[in-house]
């Protein structure tokens, strides 16, 4: 699970480029993935409209999992960090035996927000905030 000399967990990097921008959302298309795609070919970052109990988020990740965006899966809010353009969130997946697995997602936007990099930490989510902060510091 851990790679490198700093005990950083292994992740799968996804690189997206913006394909459409509107006031309330941006659509991104996958241009490169390190290994197996863990997300979708197209995704949307949209303004959080307050329709859940989430706090401290302004944007939300929605994966294109259906023919319309309104029926596609909302995955996670983008939680801000102290670094500009860097956010984190999580994805919970269920397996056939109904065991939930939580995965860490780290989002890096270019300054112009035309490029989005999402690092997907498959099967890993820190149980302690200090571990999460150490991961964020490495970006």
CSV table of N, CA, C and O in Angstrom, one decimal:
chain,number,residue,atom,x,y,z
A,1,UNK,N,0.8,-1.2,0.0
A,1,UNK,CA,0.0,0.0,0.0
A,1,UNK,C,0.9,1.3,0.0
A,1,UNK,O,0.5,2.2,-0.6
A,2,UNK,N,2.0,1.2,0.8
A,2,UNK,CA,2.8,2.5,0.9
A,2,UNK,C,4.0,2.4,-0.1
A,2,UNK,O,4.6,1.3,-0.3
A,3,UNK,N,4.3,3.5,-0.7
A,3,UNK,CA,5.4,3.6,-1.6
A,3,UNK,C,6.3,4.8,-1.3
A,3,UNK,O,5.9,5.7,-0.6
A,4,UNK,N,7.5,4.8,-1.8
A,4,UNK,CA,8.4,5.9,-1.6
A,4,UNK,C,9.1,5.8,-0.2
A,4,UNK,O,8.8,4.9,0.5
A,5,UNK,N,9.8,6.8,0.1
A,5,UNK,CA,10.6,6.8,1.3
A,5,UNK,C,9.9,7.5,2.4
A,5,UNK,O,10.3,7.5,3.6
A,6,UNK,N,8.8,8.2,2.2
A,6,UNK,CA,8.1,9.0,3.2
A,6,UNK,C,6.8,8.3,3.7
A,6,UNK,O,6.0,8.9,4.3
A,7,UNK,N,6.7,7.0,3.4
A,7,UNK,CA,5.5,6.2,3.8
A,7,UNK,C,4.2,6.9,3.3
A,7,UNK,O,3.3,7.0,4.0
A,8,UNK,N,4.3,7.3,2.0
A,8,UNK,CA,3.1,7.9,1.5
A,8,UNK,C,2.3,6.8,0.8
A,8,UNK,O,2.9,5.9,0.1
A,9,UNK,N,1.0,6.8,1.0
A,9,UNK,CA,0.2,5.7,0.4
A,9,UNK,C,0.2,5.8,-1.2
A,9,UNK,O,0.4,6.9,-1.7
A,10,UNK,N,0.0,4.7,-1.8
A,10,UNK,CA,0.0,4.6,-3.3
A,10,UNK,C,-1.3,5.2,-3.8
A,10,UNK,O,-2.4,5.0,-3.2
A,11,UNK,N,-1.3,5.9,-4.9
A,11,UNK,CA,-2.5,6.5,-5.5
A,11,UNK,C,-2.5,6.3,-7.0
A,11,UNK,O,-1.4,6.0,-7.6
A,12,UNK,N,-3.6,6.4,-7.6
A,12,UNK,CA,-3.8,6.4,-9.1
A,12,UNK,C,-4.1,7.8,-9.5
A,12,UNK,O,-5.2,8.3,-9.1
A,13,UNK,N,-3.3,8.4,-10.4
A,13,UNK,CA,-3.5,9.7,-10.8
A,13,UNK,C,-4.3,9.8,-12.1
A,13,UNK,O,-4.1,9.1,-13.0
A,14,UNK,N,-5.3,10.7,-12.0
A,14,UNK,CA,-6.2,10.9,-13.2
A,14,UNK,C,-6.0,12.4,-13.6
A,14,UNK,O,-6.1,13.3,-12.7
A,15,UNK,N,-5.8,12.6,-14.8
A,15,UNK,CA,-5.7,14.0,-15.3
A,15,UNK,C,-6.8,14.3,-16.3
A,15,UNK,O,-7.1,13.6,-17.2
A,16,UNK,N,-7.5,15.4,-16.0
A,16,UNK,CA,-8.7,15.9,-16.7
A,16,UNK,C,-8.4,17.3,-17.3
A,16,UNK,O,-7.7,18.1,-16.7
A,17,UNK,N,-9.0,17.5,-18.5
A,17,UNK,CA,-9.0,18.9,-19.1
A,17,UNK,C,-10.5,19.4,-19.2
A,17,UNK,O,-11.4,18.6,-19.5
A,18,UNK,N,-10.7,20.7,-18.9
A,18,UNK,CA,-12.0,21.2,-19.0
A,18,UNK,C,-12.5,21.1,-20.4
A,18,UNK,O,-11.8,21.4,-21.4
A,19,UNK,N,-13.8,20.8,-20.6
A,19,UNK,CA,-14.4,20.7,-21.9
A,19,UNK,C,-15.6,21.7,-22.0
A,19,UNK,O,-16.0,22.1,-23.1
A,20,UNK,N,-16.1,22.1,-20.9
A,20,UNK,CA,-17.2,23.0,-20.9
A,20,UNK,C,-17.3,23.7,-19.5
A,20,UNK,O,-17.1,23.1,-18.5
A,21,UNK,N,-17.5,25.1,-19.6
A,21,UNK,CA,-17.6,25.8,-18.4
A,21,UNK,C,-18.8,26.7,-18.4
A,21,UNK,O,-19.1,27.4,-19.3
A,22,UNK,N,-19.6,26.6,-17.3
A,22,UNK,CA,-20.7,27.5,-17.1
A,22,UNK,C,-20.5,28.1,-15.7
A,22,UNK,O,-19.6,27.8,-15.0
A,23,UNK,N,-21.4,29.0,-15.4
A,23,UNK,CA,-21.3,29.7,-14.1
A,23,UNK,C,-21.4,28.7,-12.9
A,23,UNK,O,-20.8,28.9,-11.9
A,24,UNK,N,-22.3,27.7,-13.0
A,24,UNK,CA,-22.6,26.8,-11.9
A,24,UNK,C,-21.8,25.5,-11.9
A,24,UNK,O,-21.8,24.8,-11.0
A,25,UNK,N,-21.1,25.2,-13.0
A,25,UNK,CA,-20.3,24.0,-13.1
A,25,UNK,C,-19.3,24.0,-14.2
A,25,UNK,O,-19.4,24.8,-15.1
A,26,UNK,N,-18.4,23.1,-14.1
A,26,UNK,CA,-17.4,22.8,-15.2
A,26,UNK,C,-17.4,21.3,-15.4
A,26,UNK,O,-17.4,20.5,-14.5
A,27,UNK,N,-17.3,21.0,-16.7
A,27,UNK,CA,-17.2,19.6,-17.1
A,27,UNK,C,-15.8,19.3,-17.6
A,27,UNK,O,-15.2,20.1,-18.3
A,28,UNK,N,-15.2,18.2,-17.1
A,28,UNK,CA,-13.9,17.8,-17.4
A,28,UNK,C,-13.9,16.4,-18.1
A,28,UNK,O,-14.6,15.5,-17.7
A,29,UNK,N,-13.0,16.2,-19.1
A,29,UNK,CA,-12.8,15.0,-19.8
A,29,UNK,C,-11.4,14.4,-19.4
A,29,UNK,O,-10.4,15.1,-19.4
A,30,UNK,N,-11.4,13.1,-19.2
A,30,UNK,CA,-10.2,12.4,-18.9
A,30,UNK,C,-9.2,12.4,-20.0
A,30,UNK,O,-9.6,12.1,-21.2
A,31,UNK,N,-7.9,12.8,-19.8
A,31,UNK,CA,-6.9,12.8,-20.8
A,31,UNK,C,-5.8,11.8,-20.5
A,31,UNK,O,-5.1,11.3,-21.4
A,32,UNK,N,-5.7,11.4,-19.2
A,32,UNK,CA,-4.6,10.5,-18.9
A,32,UNK,C,-4.9,9.9,-17.5
A,32,UNK,O,-5.4,10.5,-16.6
A,33,UNK,N,-4.6,8.6,-17.4
A,33,UNK,CA,-4.7,7.9,-16.1
A,33,UNK,C,-3.5,7.0,-15.9
A,33,UNK,O,-3.1,6.3,-16.9
A,34,UNK,N,-2.9,7.0,-14.7
A,34,UNK,CA,-1.7,6.1,-14.5
A,34,UNK,C,-1.9,4.7,-14.7
A,34,UNK,O,-1.1,4.0,-15.3
A,35,UNK,N,-3.0,4.2,-14.2
A,35,UNK,CA,-3.3,2.7,-14.2
A,35,UNK,C,-4.7,2.6,-14.6
A,35,UNK,O,-5.1,3.1,-15.6
A,36,UNK,N,-5.5,1.8,-13.9
A,36,UNK,CA,-6.9,1.6,-14.2
A,36,UNK,C,-7.7,2.8,-13.7
A,36,UNK,O,-7.6,3.2,-12.6
A,37,UNK,N,-8.6,3.2,-14.6
A,37,UNK,CA,-9.5,4.4,-14.3
A,37,UNK,C,-10.4,4.0,-13.1
A,37,UNK,O,-11.1,3.0,-13.2
A,38,UNK,N,-10.3,4.8,-12.1
A,38,UNK,CA,-11.2,4.5,-10.9
A,38,UNK,C,-12.4,5.5,-10.9
A,38,UNK,O,-13.2,5.4,-10.0
A,39,UNK,N,-12.4,6.4,-11.8
A,39,UNK,CA,-13.5,7.4,-11.8
A,39,UNK,C,-14.3,7.2,-13.1
A,39,UNK,O,-14.7,6.1,-13.4
A,40,UNK,N,-14.6,8.3,-13.8
A,40,UNK,CA,-15.3,8.1,-15.1
A,40,UNK,C,-14.6,9.0,-16.2
A,40,UNK,O,-13.8,9.8,-15.8
A,41,UNK,N,-14.9,8.7,-17.4
A,41,UNK,CA,-14.2,9.4,-18.5
A,41,UNK,C,-14.6,10.9,-18.5
A,41,UNK,O,-13.8,11.8,-18.8
A,42,UNK,N,-15.8,11.2,-18.0
A,42,UNK,CA,-16.2,12.6,-17.9
A,42,UNK,C,-16.8,12.8,-16.5
A,42,UNK,O,-17.4,12.0,-15.9
A,43,UNK,N,-16.5,14.0,-15.9
A,43,UNK,CA,-17.0,14.3,-14.6
A,43,UNK,C,-17.3,15.8,-14.6
A,43,UNK,O,-17.0,16.6,-15.5
A,44,UNK,N,-18.0,16.2,-13.5
A,44,UNK,CA,-18.4,17.6,-13.4
A,44,UNK,C,-18.1,18.1,-12.0
A,44,UNK,O,-18.4,17.4,-11.0
A,45,UNK,N,-17.5,19.3,-11.9
A,45,UNK,CA,-17.4,20.0,-10.6
A,45,UNK,C,-18.4,21.1,-10.6
A,45,UNK,O,-18.5,21.9,-11.5
A,46,UNK,N,-19.3,21.0,-9.6
A,46,UNK,CA,-20.4,21.9,-9.6
A,46,UNK,C,-20.5,22.6,-8.3
A,46,UNK,O,-19.9,22.2,-7.3
A,47,UNK,N,-21.2,23.7,-8.3
A,47,UNK,CA,-21.3,24.5,-7.0
A,47,UNK,C,-22.2,23.7,-6.1
A,47,UNK,O,-23.3,23.2,-6.5
A,48,UNK,N,-21.8,23.6,-4.8
A,48,UNK,CA,-22.6,22.9,-3.8
A,48,UNK,C,-23.8,23.8,-3.5
A,48,UNK,O,-23.7,25.0,-3.2
A,49,UNK,N,-25.0,23.2,-3.6
A,49,UNK,CA,-26.2,23.9,-3.5
A,49,UNK,C,-26.9,23.7,-2.1
A,49,UNK,O,-28.1,24.1,-1.9
A,50,UNK,N,-26.2,23.1,-1.2
A,50,UNK,CA,-26.7,23.0,0.2
A,50,UNK,C,-27.8,21.9,0.4
A,50,UNK,O,-28.5,22.0,1.4
A,51,UNK,N,-27.9,21.0,-0.5
A,51,UNK,CA,-29.0,20.0,-0.4
A,51,UNK,C,-28.5,18.7,0.4
A,51,UNK,O,-29.1,17.7,0.2
A,52,UNK,N,-27.5,18.9,1.3
A,52,UNK,CA,-27.1,17.8,2.1
A,52,UNK,C,-26.6,18.4,3.4
A,52,UNK,O,-26.6,19.7,3.6
A,53,UNK,N,-26.2,17.6,4.4
A,53,UNK,CA,-25.7,18.1,5.6
A,53,UNK,C,-24.2,18.4,5.6
A,53,UNK,O,-23.6,18.7,6.7
A,54,UNK,N,-23.6,18.4,4.5
A,54,UNK,CA,-22.1,18.7,4.3
A,54,UNK,C,-21.8,20.1,4.8
A,54,UNK,O,-22.6,21.0,4.6
A,55,UNK,N,-20.7,20.3,5.4
A,55,UNK,CA,-20.2,21.6,5.8
A,55,UNK,C,-18.8,21.9,5.2
A,55,UNK,O,-18.1,21.0,4.8
A,56,UNK,N,-18.5,23.1,5.2
A,56,UNK,CA,-17.2,23.6,4.7
A,56,UNK,C,-16.8,23.2,3.3
A,56,UNK,O,-15.7,22.9,3.0
A,57,UNK,N,-17.8,23.1,2.4
A,57,UNK,CA,-17.5,22.9,1.0
A,57,UNK,C,-18.3,23.9,0.2
A,57,UNK,O,-19.3,24.4,0.5
A,58,UNK,N,-17.7,24.2,-1.0
A,58,UNK,CA,-18.3,25.1,-1.9
A,58,UNK,C,-18.6,24.4,-3.3
A,58,UNK,O,-19.4,24.9,-4.1
A,59,UNK,N,-17.9,23.3,-3.5
A,59,UNK,CA,-18.0,22.6,-4.8
A,59,UNK,C,-18.2,21.1,-4.5
A,59,UNK,O,-17.8,20.6,-3.4
A,60,UNK,N,-18.7,20.4,-5.5
A,60,UNK,CA,-19.0,19.0,-5.4
A,60,UNK,C,-18.6,18.3,-6.6
A,60,UNK,O,-18.6,18.8,-7.7
A,61,UNK,N,-18.1,17.0,-6.5
A,61,UNK,CA,-17.8,16.2,-7.6
A,61,UNK,C,-18.9,15.3,-8.0
A,61,UNK,O,-19.5,14.6,-7.1
A,62,UNK,N,-19.3,15.3,-9.3
A,62,UNK,CA,-20.3,14.4,-9.8
A,62,UNK,C,-19.7,13.6,-11.0
A,62,UNK,O,-19.1,14.2,-11.9
A,63,UNK,N,-19.8,12.3,-10.9
A,63,UNK,CA,-19.3,11.4,-12.0
A,63,UNK,C,-20.4,11.2,-13.0
A,63,UNK,O,-21.5,11.1,-12.6
A,64,UNK,N,-20.0,11.1,-14.2
A,64,UNK,CA,-21.0,10.8,-15.3
A,64,UNK,C,-21.3,9.3,-15.3
A,64,UNK,O,-20.6,8.5,-16.0
A,65,UNK,N,-22.3,8.9,-14.5
A,65,UNK,CA,-22.7,7.5,-14.4
A,65,UNK,C,-24.0,7.2,-15.0
A,65,UNK,O,-24.5,6.0,-15.0
A,66,UNK,N,-24.7,8.2,-15.6
A,66,UNK,CA,-26.0,8.0,-16.2
A,66,UNK,C,-26.1,8.9,-17.5
A,66,UNK,O,-25.2,9.6,-17.7
A,67,UNK,N,-27.2,8.8,-18.2
A,67,UNK,CA,-27.3,9.5,-19.4
A,67,UNK,C,-27.5,11.0,-19.2
A,67,UNK,O,-27.3,11.8,-20.0
A,68,UNK,N,-28.0,11.4,-17.9
A,68,UNK,CA,-28.1,12.8,-17.6
A,68,UNK,C,-27.3,13.1,-16.4
A,68,UNK,O,-27.1,12.2,-15.5
A,69,UNK,N,-26.9,14.3,-16.2
A,69,UNK,CA,-26.1,14.7,-15.1
A,69,UNK,C,-27.0,14.7,-13.8
A,69,UNK,O,-26.5,14.3,-12.7
A,70,UNK,N,-28.3,15.0,-13.9
A,70,UNK,CA,-29.1,15.0,-12.7
A,70,UNK,C,-29.2,13.6,-12.1
A,70,UNK,O,-29.5,13.4,-10.9
A,71,UNK,N,-29.1,12.5,-12.9
A,71,UNK,CA,-29.2,11.2,-12.4
A,71,UNK,C,-27.8,10.5,-12.1
A,71,UNK,O,-27.7,9.4,-11.6
A,72,UNK,N,-26.7,11.3,-12.5
A,72,UNK,CA,-25.4,10.8,-12.2
A,72,UNK,C,-25.0,10.9,-10.7
A,72,UNK,O,-25.6,11.7,-10.0
A,73,UNK,N,-24.0,10.1,-10.3
A,73,UNK,CA,-23.6,10.0,-8.9
A,73,UNK,C,-22.9,11.2,-8.4
A,73,UNK,O,-21.9,11.6,-9.0
A,74,UNK,N,-23.4,11.8,-7.3
A,74,UNK,CA,-22.6,12.8,-6.6
A,74,UNK,C,-21.7,12.0,-5.7
A,74,UNK,O,-22.2,11.1,-4.9
A,75,UNK,N,-20.4,12.3,-5.7
A,75,UNK,CA,-19.5,11.5,-5.0
A,75,UNK,C,-19.0,12.2,-3.7
A,75,UNK,O,-19.1,11.6,-2.6
A,76,UNK,N,-18.5,13.4,-3.8
A,76,UNK,CA,-18.0,14.0,-2.6
A,76,UNK,C,-17.9,15.5,-2.7
A,76,UNK,O,-17.8,16.1,-3.9
A,77,UNK,N,-17.9,16.2,-1.6
A,77,UNK,CA,-17.6,17.6,-1.6
A,77,UNK,C,-16.1,17.8,-1.7
A,77,UNK,O,-15.3,17.0,-1.3
A,78,UNK,N,-15.7,19.0,-2.2
A,78,UNK,CA,-14.3,19.3,-2.3
A,78,UNK,C,-13.9,20.1,-1.0
A,78,UNK,O,-14.3,21.3,-0.9
A,79,UNK,N,-13.3,19.5,-0.1
A,79,UNK,CA,-12.9,20.2,1.1
A,79,UNK,C,-11.6,21.0,0.9
A,79,UNK,O,-10.6,20.4,0.4
A,80,UNK,N,-11.6,22.3,1.3
A,80,UNK,CA,-10.4,23.1,1.0
A,80,UNK,C,-9.2,22.7,2.0
A,80,UNK,O,-9.4,22.2,3.0
A,81,UNK,N,-8.0,23.0,1.5
A,81,UNK,CA,-6.8,22.9,2.3
A,81,UNK,C,-6.2,24.2,2.4
A,81,UNK,O,-6.7,25.2,1.9
A,82,UNK,N,-5.1,24.3,3.1
A,82,UNK,CA,-4.4,25.6,3.2
A,82,UNK,C,-3.6,25.9,1.9
A,82,UNK,O,-3.1,27.0,1.7
A,83,UNK,N,-3.6,25.0,1.0
A,83,UNK,CA,-2.9,25.3,-0.3
A,83,UNK,C,-3.9,25.7,-1.4
A,83,UNK,O,-4.9,25.0,-1.6
A,84,UNK,N,-3.6,26.7,-2.1
A,84,UNK,CA,-4.5,27.2,-3.1
A,84,UNK,C,-4.6,26.1,-4.3
A,84,UNK,O,-3.7,25.5,-4.7
A,85,UNK,N,-5.9,25.9,-4.6
A,85,UNK,CA,-6.2,25.0,-5.7
A,85,UNK,C,-6.1,23.5,-5.3
A,85,UNK,O,-6.2,22.6,-6.2
A,86,UNK,N,-5.9,23.2,-4.0
A,86,UNK,CA,-5.8,21.8,-3.5
A,86,UNK,C,-7.0,21.5,-2.6
A,86,UNK,O,-7.2,22.3,-1.6
A,87,UNK,N,-7.7,20.4,-2.9
A,87,UNK,CA,-8.8,20.0,-2.1
A,87,UNK,C,-8.8,18.5,-1.8
A,87,UNK,O,-8.0,17.8,-2.5
A,88,UNK,N,-9.6,18.0,-0.9
A,88,UNK,CA,-9.7,16.6,-0.7
A,88,UNK,C,-11.1,16.2,-0.5
A,88,UNK,O,-12.0,17.0,-0.2
A,89,UNK,N,-11.4,14.9,-0.6
A,89,UNK,CA,-12.7,14.4,-0.4
A,89,UNK,C,-12.6,12.9,-0.3
A,89,UNK,O,-11.5,12.3,-0.1
A,90,UNK,N,-13.7,12.2,-0.4
A,90,UNK,CA,-13.7,10.7,-0.3
A,90,UNK,C,-14.7,10.1,-1.2
A,90,UNK,O,-15.6,10.8,-1.7
A,91,UNK,N,-14.5,8.9,-1.4
A,91,UNK,CA,-15.5,8.1,-2.2
A,91,UNK,C,-15.7,6.8,-1.4
A,91,UNK,O,-14.7,6.1,-1.0
A,92,UNK,N,-17.0,6.5,-1.2
A,92,UNK,CA,-17.3,5.2,-0.5
A,92,UNK,C,-17.9,4.3,-1.5
A,92,UNK,O,-18.8,4.6,-2.3
A,93,UNK,N,-17.3,3.1,-1.6
A,93,UNK,CA,-17.8,2.1,-2.6
A,93,UNK,C,-18.3,0.9,-1.8
A,93,UNK,O,-17.7,0.6,-0.7
A,94,UNK,N,-19.3,0.2,-2.3
A,94,UNK,CA,-19.9,-1.0,-1.7
A,94,UNK,C,-19.5,-2.2,-2.5
A,94,UNK,O,-19.6,-2.1,-3.7
A,95,UNK,N,-19.1,-3.2,-1.9
A,95,UNK,CA,-18.8,-4.5,-2.6
A,95,UNK,C,-20.0,-5.4,-2.5
A,95,UNK,O,-21.0,-5.1,-1.8
A,96,UNK,N,-20.0,-6.5,-3.2
A,96,UNK,CA,-21.2,-7.4,-3.2
A,96,UNK,C,-21.6,-7.8,-1.9
A,96,UNK,O,-22.7,-8.0,-1.6
A,97,UNK,N,-20.6,-8.0,-1.0
A,97,UNK,CA,-20.9,-8.5,0.4
A,97,UNK,C,-21.3,-7.3,1.3
A,97,UNK,O,-21.3,-7.4,2.5
A,98,UNK,N,-21.5,-6.1,0.7
A,98,UNK,CA,-22.0,-4.9,1.4
A,98,UNK,C,-21.0,-4.3,2.4
A,98,UNK,O,-21.4,-3.6,3.3
A,99,UNK,N,-19.7,-4.6,2.2
A,99,UNK,CA,-18.7,-4.0,3.0
A,99,UNK,C,-18.3,-2.6,2.3
A,99,UNK,O,-18.1,-2.6,1.1
A,100,UNK,N,-18.3,-1.6,3.0
A,100,UNK,CA,-18.0,-0.3,2.5
A,100,UNK,C,-16.5,0.0,2.6
A,100,UNK,O,-15.9,-0.3,3.6
A,101,UNK,N,-16.0,0.5,1.5
A,101,UNK,CA,-14.6,0.9,1.4
A,101,UNK,C,-14.5,2.4,1.2
A,101,UNK,O,-15.1,2.9,0.3
A,102,UNK,N,-13.7,3.1,2.0
A,102,UNK,CA,-13.5,4.5,1.8
A,102,UNK,C,-12.2,4.8,1.2
A,102,UNK,O,-11.2,4.3,1.6
A,103,UNK,N,-12.2,5.7,0.1
A,103,UNK,CA,-11.0,6.0,-0.6
A,103,UNK,C,-10.8,7.5,-0.5
A,103,UNK,O,-11.8,8.3,-0.7
A,104,UNK,N,-9.6,7.9,-0.3
A,104,UNK,CA,-9.2,9.3,-0.3
A,104,UNK,C,-9.1,9.9,-1.7
A,104,UNK,O,-8.5,9.2,-2.6
A,105,UNK,N,-9.6,11.0,-2.0
A,105,UNK,CA,-9.4,11.7,-3.2
A,105,UNK,C,-8.7,13.1,-3.0
A,105,UNK,O,-9.2,13.8,-2.1
A,106,UNK,N,-7.7,13.4,-3.7
A,106,UNK,CA,-7.0,14.7,-3.6
A,106,UNK,C,-7.1,15.4,-5.0
A,106,UNK,O,-6.8,14.8,-6.0
A,107,UNK,N,-7.7,16.6,-5.0
A,107,UNK,CA,-7.9,17.3,-6.2
A,107,UNK,C,-6.9,18.5,-6.3
A,107,UNK,O,-6.8,19.3,-5.3
A,108,UNK,N,-6.3,18.6,-7.5
A,108,UNK,CA,-5.4,19.7,-7.7
A,108,UNK,C,-5.8,20.4,-9.0
A,108,UNK,O,-5.9,19.8,-10.1
A,109,UNK,N,-6.2,21.7,-8.9
A,109,UNK,CA,-6.6,22.5,-10.0
A,109,UNK,C,-5.4,23.3,-10.5
A,109,UNK,O,-4.7,23.8,-9.6
A,110,UNK,N,-5.2,23.5,-11.8
A,110,UNK,CA,-4.3,24.4,-12.3
A,110,UNK,C,-4.8,25.8,-11.9
A,110,UNK,O,-6.0,26.0,-11.6
A,111,UNK,N,-3.9,26.8,-12.0
A,111,UNK,CA,-4.3,28.2,-11.6
A,111,UNK,C,-5.5,28.7,-12.4
A,111,UNK,O,-6.4,29.4,-11.9
A,112,UNK,N,-5.6,28.3,-13.7
A,112,UNK,CA,-6.7,28.8,-14.6
A,112,UNK,C,-7.9,27.8,-14.5
A,112,UNK,O,-8.9,28.0,-15.2
A,113,UNK,N,-7.7,26.7,-13.7
A,113,UNK,CA,-8.8,25.7,-13.6
A,113,UNK,C,-9.1,24.9,-14.8
A,113,UNK,O,-10.2,24.3,-14.9
A,114,UNK,N,-8.3,25.0,-15.8
A,114,UNK,CA,-8.5,24.2,-17.1
A,114,UNK,C,-8.0,22.8,-17.0
A,114,UNK,O,-8.5,21.9,-17.7
A,115,UNK,N,-7.1,22.5,-16.0
A,115,UNK,CA,-6.6,21.2,-15.8
A,115,UNK,C,-7.0,20.8,-14.4
A,115,UNK,O,-6.8,21.6,-13.4
A,116,UNK,N,-7.4,19.5,-14.2
A,116,UNK,CA,-7.7,19.0,-12.9
A,116,UNK,C,-7.0,17.6,-12.7
A,116,UNK,O,-7.2,16.8,-13.6
A,117,UNK,N,-6.3,17.5,-11.7
A,117,UNK,CA,-5.6,16.2,-11.4
A,117,UNK,C,-6.3,15.7,-10.1
A,117,UNK,O,-6.4,16.4,-9.1
A,118,UNK,N,-6.7,14.4,-10.2
A,118,UNK,CA,-7.3,13.8,-9.0
A,118,UNK,C,-6.5,12.5,-8.7
A,118,UNK,O,-6.3,11.6,-9.6
A,119,UNK,N,-6.0,12.5,-7.5
A,119,UNK,CA,-5.2,11.3,-7.0
A,119,UNK,C,-6.2,10.5,-6.2
A,119,UNK,O,-6.8,11.0,-5.2
A,120,UNK,N,-6.4,9.3,-6.6
A,120,UNK,CA,-7.3,8.3,-6.0
A,120,UNK,C,-6.5,7.3,-5.2
A,120,UNK,O,-5.8,6.5,-5.7
A,121,UNK,N,-6.7,7.4,-3.9
A,121,UNK,CA,-6.0,6.5,-3.0
A,121,UNK,C,-7.0,5.3,-2.7
A,121,UNK,O,-7.7,5.3,-1.8
A,122,UNK,N,-6.8,4.3,-3.6
A,122,UNK,CA,-7.8,3.2,-3.5
A,122,UNK,C,-7.6,2.4,-2.2
A,122,UNK,O,-6.5,1.9,-1.9
A,123,UNK,N,-8.7,2.2,-1.5
A,123,UNK,CA,-8.8,1.5,-0.3
A,123,UNK,C,-8.1,2.2,0.9
A,123,UNK,O,-7.9,1.5,2.0
A,124,UNK,N,-7.8,3.4,0.8
A,124,UNK,CA,-7.1,4.1,1.9
A,124,UNK,C,-7.8,5.4,2.2
A,124,UNK,O,-8.1,6.2,1.3
A,125,UNK,N,-8.1,5.6,3.5
A,125,UNK,CA,-8.5,6.9,4.0
A,125,UNK,C,-8.0,7.0,5.4
A,125,UNK,O,-8.2,6.1,6.2
A,126,UNK,N,-7.3,8.1,5.7
A,126,UNK,CA,-6.6,8.2,7.0
A,126,UNK,C,-7.6,8.3,8.1
A,126,UNK,O,-8.6,9.0,8.0
A,127,UNK,N,-7.3,7.5,9.2
A,127,UNK,CA,-8.2,7.5,10.3
A,127,UNK,C,-7.8,8.6,11.3
A,127,UNK,O,-8.5,8.9,12.3
A,128,UNK,N,-6.7,9.3,11.1
A,128,UNK,CA,-6.2,10.4,11.9
A,128,UNK,C,-6.0,11.6,11.1
A,128,UNK,O,-5.4,11.5,10.0
A,129,UNK,N,-6.4,12.8,11.6
A,129,UNK,CA,-6.3,14.0,10.8
A,129,UNK,C,-4.8,14.3,10.5
A,129,UNK,O,-4.5,14.9,9.5
A,130,UNK,N,-3.9,14.0,11.4
A,130,UNK,CA,-2.5,14.2,11.2
A,130,UNK,C,-1.9,13.5,10.0
A,130,UNK,O,-1.1,14.1,9.3
A,131,UNK,N,-2.4,12.3,9.8
A,131,UNK,CA,-2.0,11.6,8.6
A,131,UNK,C,-2.4,12.3,7.3
A,131,UNK,O,-1.7,12.5,6.4
A,132,UNK,N,-3.7,12.7,7.3
A,132,UNK,CA,-4.3,13.5,6.2
A,132,UNK,C,-3.4,14.7,5.9
A,132,UNK,O,-3.1,15.0,4.8
A,133,UNK,N,-3.1,15.5,7.0
A,133,UNK,CA,-2.4,16.7,6.9
A,133,UNK,C,-1.0,16.4,6.3
A,133,UNK,O,-0.5,17.2,5.5
A,134,UNK,N,-0.3,15.3,6.7
A,134,UNK,CA,1.0,15.0,6.1
A,134,UNK,C,0.9,14.7,4.6
A,134,UNK,O,1.8,15.1,3.9
A,135,UNK,N,-0.2,14.0,4.2
A,135,UNK,CA,-0.4,13.8,2.8
A,135,UNK,C,-0.5,15.1,2.0
A,135,UNK,O,0.1,15.3,1.0
A,136,UNK,N,-1.4,16.0,2.6
A,136,UNK,CA,-1.6,17.3,1.9
A,136,UNK,C,-0.3,18.1,1.8
A,136,UNK,O,-0.1,18.7,0.8
A,137,UNK,N,0.5,18.0,2.9
A,137,UNK,CA,1.8,18.8,2.8
A,137,UNK,C,2.7,18.3,1.7
A,137,UNK,O,3.5,19.1,1.3
A,138,UNK,N,2.6,17.1,1.3
A,138,UNK,CA,3.4,16.6,0.2
A,138,UNK,C,3.1,17.1,-1.2
A,138,UNK,O,3.8,16.8,-2.2
A,139,UNK,N,2.0,17.8,-1.3
A,139,UNK,CA,1.6,18.3,-2.6
A,139,UNK,C,2.1,19.7,-2.8
A,139,UNK,O,2.4,20.5,-1.9
